[in-house]
Amino acid sequence: GTHIYYNGKAILEKELSNEKCREIVGKLRECDITAIPEGNEAVYFDNLKPLTKELIEIKEMFKKQGIDTTKTWDDENLNFSKFVMWIDENSKKEEFFEYILDEFDYIDRGNDFFEIVPKGFSKATGIEYIQEHLDIELEDCFAIGDSNNDLPMFNYISNSIAMGNSHPSLFDIVSFVTKRIEDDGIEHALKHFSII
């Protein structure tokens, strides 16, 4: 919900100020939290900590998508709109949440993994924005997802579709569960709803 592209052009871009970005990464370090800030064109890795196997895999995934993965938390032009973070036994979780929750919402994605987004922005607000921009009725909108961070749009939209490989907790709240992503689940869903 912080970036929306239509016909190859950005029609909504929400970025935090460089000052706020620097403040956030400073607090992440102070609270010993591993995180990946995500910007429009780059993702940022903490250059003061060695990358774990999981972070290396995530970095490669972003790289394959054409996103710049060479930037660090100390980059002069640090600029992001949201971030994901992992909590462990060394993290000062309560202190960090007390700092962040006035301006941000968090999505608990399980296993001590959280997604942090600016208040007032979600996948549901993204759908609402594109509805207004293109003058589309809600009943003509469809949402496909596979994670807890998709809950806001699933709760907002009636034509909600969970991928077959989604967390099972999503299955009871969507209108349709399609096949797994590797089994052409998106195509299967679009055929189910007679879109194609």
C-alpha atoms as a printed R data frame, in Angstrom:
    type eleno elety resid chain resno       x       y       z
1   ATOM     1    CA   GLY     A     1   0.000   0.000   0.000
2   ATOM     2    CA   THR     A     2   2.991   2.377   0.000
3   ATOM     3    CA   HIS     A     3   3.738   2.045  -3.743
4   ATOM     4    CA   ILE     A     4   1.253   1.592  -6.571
5   ATOM     5    CA   TYR     A     5   2.186   1.235 -10.214
6   ATOM     6    CA   TYR     A     6  -0.255   1.456 -13.101
7   ATOM     7    CA   ASN     A     7   0.787   0.994 -16.733
8   ATOM     8    CA   GLY     A     8   4.435   1.105 -15.677
9   ATOM     9    CA   LYS     A     9   4.070   4.444 -13.912
10  ATOM    10    CA   ALA     A    10   4.063   5.124 -10.174
11  ATOM    11    CA   ILE     A    11   0.744   6.700  -9.184
12  ATOM    12    CA   LEU     A    12   1.400   6.479  -5.420
13  ATOM    13    CA   GLU     A    13   4.758   6.596  -3.661
14  ATOM    14    CA   LYS     A    14   5.103   6.894   0.099
15  ATOM    15    CA   GLU     A    15   8.692   7.262   1.291
16  ATOM    16    CA   LEU     A    16   9.960   8.267   4.708
17  ATOM    17    CA   SER     A    17  12.335  11.197   5.062
18  ATOM    18    CA   ASN     A    18  16.059  10.442   5.069
19  ATOM    19    CA   GLU     A    19  16.189  11.782   8.632
20  ATOM    20    CA   LYS     A    20  13.430   9.410   9.801
21  ATOM    21    CA   CYS     A    21  15.077   6.467   8.007
22  ATOM    22    CA   ARG     A    22  18.379   7.162   9.755
23  ATOM    23    CA   GLU     A    23  16.600   7.462  13.105
24  ATOM    24    CA   ILE     A    24  14.858   4.099  12.586
25  ATOM    25    CA   VAL     A    25  18.009   2.157  11.665
26  ATOM    26    CA   GLY     A    26  19.759   3.730  14.644
27  ATOM    27    CA   LYS     A    27  17.009   2.447  16.928
28  ATOM    28    CA   LEU     A    28  17.084  -0.990  15.256
29  ATOM    29    CA   ARG     A    29  20.801  -1.212  16.045
30  ATOM    30    CA   GLU     A    30  20.300   0.080  19.581
31  ATOM    31    CA   CYS     A    31  17.661  -2.602  20.177
32  ATOM    32    CA   ASP     A    32  19.717  -5.354  18.485
33  ATOM    33    CA   ILE     A    33  17.101  -6.135  15.848
34  ATOM    34    CA   THR     A    34  17.804  -7.647  12.439
35  ATOM    35    CA   ALA     A    35  15.815  -5.899   9.719
36  ATOM    36    CA   ILE     A    36  15.587  -5.182   6.004
37  ATOM    37    CA   PRO     A    37  14.354  -1.669   5.163
38  ATOM    38    CA   GLU     A    38  12.586  -1.701   1.772
39  ATOM    39    CA   GLY     A    39  12.563   1.274  -0.579
40  ATOM    40    CA   ASN     A    40  11.171   1.900  -4.016
41  ATOM    41    CA   GLU     A    41  14.341   0.884  -5.838
42  ATOM    42    CA   ALA     A    42  16.586  -0.604  -3.152
43  ATOM    43    CA   VAL     A    43  16.631  -2.745  -0.023
44  ATOM    44    CA   TYR     A    44  19.154  -2.061   2.720
45  ATOM    45    CA   PHE     A    45  21.250  -4.502   4.754
46  ATOM    46    CA   ASP     A    46  23.051  -3.787   8.022
47  ATOM    47    CA   ASN     A    47  26.736  -3.599   7.130
48  ATOM    48    CA   LEU     A    48  27.746  -3.948  10.792
49  ATOM    49    CA   LYS     A    49  26.360  -7.497  11.112
50  ATOM    50    CA   PRO     A    50  27.320 -10.586   9.097
51  ATOM    51    CA   LEU     A    51  24.500 -11.841   6.870
52  ATOM    52    CA   THR     A    52  22.802 -15.041   8.006
53  ATOM    53    CA   LYS     A    53  21.997 -17.810   5.524
54  ATOM    54    CA   GLU     A    54  18.375 -16.593   5.442
55  ATOM    55    CA   LEU     A    55  19.398 -12.993   4.739
56  ATOM    56    CA   ILE     A    56  21.729 -14.110   1.932
57  ATOM    57    CA   GLU     A    57  18.815 -16.005   0.329
58  ATOM    58    CA   ILE     A    58  16.522 -12.979   0.676
59  ATOM    59    CA   LYS     A    59  19.195 -10.724  -0.794
60  ATOM    60    CA   GLU     A    60  19.508 -13.031  -3.813
61  ATOM    61    CA   MET     A    61  15.718 -13.074  -4.250
62  ATOM    62    CA   PHE     A    62  15.569  -9.262  -4.347
63  ATOM    63    CA   LYS     A    63  18.563  -9.163  -6.718
64  ATOM    64    CA   LYS     A    64  16.794 -11.514  -9.159
65  ATOM    65    CA   GLN     A    65  13.813  -9.109  -9.121
66  ATOM    66    CA   GLY     A    66  16.098  -6.296 -10.278
67  ATOM    67    CA   ILE     A    67  16.113  -4.494  -6.930
68  ATOM    68    CA   ASP     A    68  19.377  -2.902  -5.785
69  ATOM    69    CA   THR     A    69  20.811  -4.949  -2.896
70  ATOM    70    CA   THR     A    70  24.160  -3.144  -2.627
71  ATOM    71    CA   LYS     A    71  22.944  -0.424  -0.246
72  ATOM    72    CA   THR     A    72  23.571  -0.477   3.502
73  ATOM    73    CA   TRP     A    73  22.003   1.137   6.552
74  ATOM    74    CA   ASP     A    74  24.762   3.736   6.444
75  ATOM    75    CA   ASP     A    75  24.022   4.775   2.851
76  ATOM    76    CA   GLU     A    76  24.000   8.559   2.519
77  ATOM    77    CA   ASN     A    77  20.703   8.448   0.602
78  ATOM    78    CA   LEU     A    78  18.971   5.925   2.879
79  ATOM    79    CA   ASN     A    79  15.319   6.035   1.807
80  ATOM    80    CA   PHE     A    80  12.636   3.439   2.504
81  ATOM    81    CA   SER     A    81   8.909   3.200   3.090
82  ATOM    82    CA   LYS     A    82   8.619   0.083   5.268
83  ATOM    83    CA   PHE     A    83  10.720  -2.693   6.722
84  ATOM    84    CA   VAL     A    84  10.644  -6.259   7.934
85  ATOM    85    CA   MET     A    85  12.393  -7.380  11.099
86  ATOM    86    CA   TRP     A    86  13.259 -10.438  13.132
87  ATOM    87    CA   ILE     A    87  13.251 -10.566  16.945
88  ATOM    88    CA   ASP     A    88  15.438 -12.932  18.967
89  ATOM    89    CA   GLU     A    89  16.360 -13.403  22.631
90  ATOM    90    CA   ASN     A    90  18.850 -10.507  22.472
91  ATOM    91    CA   SER     A    91  16.393  -8.006  20.988
92  ATOM    92    CA   LYS     A    92  14.883  -5.205  23.053
93  ATOM    93    CA   LYS     A    93  11.474  -5.828  21.522
94  ATOM    94    CA   GLU     A    94   9.341  -3.808  23.962
95  ATOM    95    CA   GLU     A    95  11.614  -0.769  23.716
96  ATOM    96    CA   PHE     A    96  11.534  -0.834  19.929
97  ATOM    97    CA   PHE     A    97   7.753  -1.222  19.699
98  ATOM    98    CA   GLU     A    98   7.263   1.603  22.185
99  ATOM    99    CA   TYR     A    99   9.416   3.779  19.901
100 ATOM   100    CA   ILE     A   100   7.752   2.797  16.610
101 ATOM   101    CA   LEU     A   101   4.029   2.404  17.319
102 ATOM   102    CA   ASP     A   102   3.047   6.085  17.345
103 ATOM   103    CA   GLU     A   103   3.753   6.368  13.626
104 ATOM   104    CA   PHE     A   104   3.704   2.775  12.374
105 ATOM   105    CA   ASP     A   105   1.589  -0.368  12.410
106 ATOM   106    CA   TYR     A   106   3.034  -3.849  12.569
107 ATOM   107    CA   ILE     A   107   1.991  -7.157  11.082
108 ATOM   108    CA   ASP     A   108   2.989 -10.253  13.032
109 ATOM   109    CA   ARG     A   109   3.937 -12.760  10.340
110 ATOM   110    CA   GLY     A   110   4.798 -15.505  12.854
111 ATOM   111    CA   ASN     A   111   8.076 -16.962  14.095
112 ATOM   112    CA   ASP     A   112   9.204 -13.603  15.562
113 ATOM   113    CA   PHE     A   113   9.033 -12.005  12.105
114 ATOM   114    CA   PHE     A   114   7.262  -8.640  11.720
115 ATOM   115    CA   GLU     A   115   6.428  -6.240   8.899
116 ATOM   116    CA   ILE     A   116   6.364  -2.542   9.852
117 ATOM   117    CA   VAL     A   117   4.367  -0.074   7.727
118 ATOM   118    CA   PRO     A   118   3.432   3.610   8.141
119 ATOM   119    CA   LYS     A   119   0.057   4.157   9.816
120 ATOM   120    CA   GLY     A   120  -2.700   4.648   7.267
121 ATOM   121    CA   PHE     A   121  -1.046   2.468   4.623
122 ATOM   122    CA   SER     A   122  -1.878  -1.179   3.926
123 ATOM   123    CA   LYS     A   123  -2.786  -3.410   1.034
124 ATOM   124    CA   ALA     A   124  -6.417  -2.468   1.712
125 ATOM   125    CA   THR     A   125  -5.698   1.267   1.410
126 ATOM   126    CA   GLY     A   126  -3.784   0.466  -1.782
127 ATOM   127    CA   ILE     A   127  -6.872  -1.199  -3.255
128 ATOM   128    CA   GLU     A   128  -9.036   1.719  -2.158
129 ATOM   129    CA   TYR     A   129  -6.626   4.167  -3.822
130 ATOM   130    CA   ILE     A   130  -6.635   2.299  -7.156
131 ATOM   131    CA   GLN     A   131 -10.439   1.969  -6.965
132 ATOM   132    CA   GLU     A   132 -10.794   5.734  -6.746
133 ATOM   133    CA   HIS     A   133  -8.081   6.373  -9.343
134 ATOM   134    CA   LEU     A   134  -9.733   4.083 -11.911
135 ATOM   135    CA   ASP     A   135 -13.351   4.472 -10.729
136 ATOM   136    CA   ILE     A   136 -13.813   0.751 -10.053
137 ATOM   137    CA   GLU     A   137 -16.556  -0.709  -7.867
138 ATOM   138    CA   LEU     A   138 -15.397  -2.837  -4.942
139 ATOM   139    CA   GLU     A   139 -17.287  -5.893  -6.219
140 ATOM   140    CA   ASP     A   140 -15.173  -5.740  -9.385
141 ATOM   141    CA   CYS     A   141 -11.898  -5.955  -7.426
142 ATOM   142    CA   PHE     A   142 -10.003  -9.169  -6.685
143 ATOM   143    CA   ALA     A   143  -7.187  -9.753  -4.200
144 ATOM   144    CA   ILE     A   144  -4.733 -12.660  -4.272
145 ATOM   145    CA   GLY     A   145  -2.344 -13.302  -1.403
146 ATOM   146    CA   ASP     A   146  -0.528 -15.880   0.683
147 ATOM   147    CA   SER     A   147   0.493 -14.286   3.988
148 ATOM   148    CA   ASN     A   148  -0.723 -12.528   7.133
149 ATOM   149    CA   ASN     A   149   0.295  -9.205   5.599
150 ATOM   150    CA   ASP     A   150  -2.581  -9.770   3.144
151 ATOM   151    CA   LEU     A   151  -5.210  -9.778   5.926
152 ATOM   152    CA   PRO     A   152  -6.145  -6.081   5.539
153 ATOM   153    CA   MET     A   153  -7.035  -6.546   1.863
154 ATOM   154    CA   PHE     A   154  -8.771  -9.874   2.506
155 ATOM   155    CA   ASN     A   155 -10.927  -8.169   5.144
156 ATOM   156    CA   TYR     A   156 -11.648  -5.237   2.831
157 ATOM   157    CA   ILE     A   157 -12.548  -7.078  -0.359
158 ATOM   158    CA   SER     A   158 -15.148  -9.777  -0.953
159 ATOM   159    CA   ASN     A   159 -13.383 -11.441  -3.912
160 ATOM   160    CA   SER     A   160 -10.458 -12.647  -1.814
161 ATOM   161    CA   ILE     A   161  -8.206 -15.473  -2.986
162 ATOM   162    CA   ALA     A   162  -5.585 -17.379  -0.972
163 ATOM   163    CA   MET     A   163  -2.846 -19.286  -2.720
164 ATOM   164    CA   GLY     A   164  -2.827 -23.012  -1.970
165 ATOM   165    CA   ASN     A   165   0.572 -22.642  -0.300
166 ATOM   166    CA   SER     A   166  -0.725 -19.937   2.078
167 ATOM   167    CA   HIS     A   167  -0.740 -20.273   5.831
168 ATOM   168    CA   PRO     A   168  -3.848 -22.398   6.605
169 ATOM   169    CA   SER     A   169  -5.200 -19.675   8.923
170 ATOM   170    CA   LEU     A   170  -6.119 -17.665   5.803
171 ATOM   171    CA   PHE     A   171  -8.282 -20.370   4.257
172 ATOM   172    CA   ASP     A   172 -11.351 -19.694   6.419
173 ATOM   173    CA   ILE     A   173 -11.453 -15.943   5.729
174 ATOM   174    CA   VAL     A   174 -11.158 -15.862   1.925
175 ATOM   175    CA   SER     A   175 -13.819 -16.506  -0.673
176 ATOM   176    CA   PHE     A   176 -11.652 -18.936  -2.669
177 ATOM   177    CA   VAL     A   177  -8.530 -21.025  -2.134
178 ATOM   178    CA   THR     A   178  -6.684 -21.632  -5.378
179 ATOM   179    CA   LYS     A   179  -3.869 -24.041  -6.233
180 ATOM   180    CA   ARG     A   180  -0.294 -23.600  -5.070
181 ATOM   181    CA   ILE     A   181   1.816 -20.964  -6.811
182 ATOM   182    CA   GLU     A   182   3.957 -23.601  -8.531
183 ATOM   183    CA   ASP     A   183   0.771 -25.271  -9.833
184 ATOM   184    CA   ASP     A   184  -0.352 -22.122 -11.695
185 ATOM   185    CA   GLY     A   185  -2.576 -21.050  -8.824
186 ATOM   186    CA   ILE     A   186  -3.096 -17.508 -10.130
187 ATOM   187    CA   GLU     A   187  -4.229 -18.748 -13.540
188 ATOM   188    CA   HIS     A   188  -6.509 -21.282 -11.825
189 ATOM   189    CA   ALA     A   189  -8.114 -18.522  -9.727
190 ATOM   190    CA   LEU     A   190  -8.617 -16.224 -12.708
191 ATOM   191    CA   LYS     A   191 -10.336 -19.069 -14.605
192 ATOM   192    CA   HIS     A   192 -12.469 -19.892 -11.550
193 ATOM   193    CA   PHE     A   193 -13.792 -16.326 -11.502
194 ATOM   194    CA   SER     A   194 -14.182 -16.285 -15.326
195 ATOM   195    CA   ILE     A   195 -11.683 -13.429 -15.668
196 ATOM   196    CA   ILE     A   196  -9.801 -15.388 -18.322
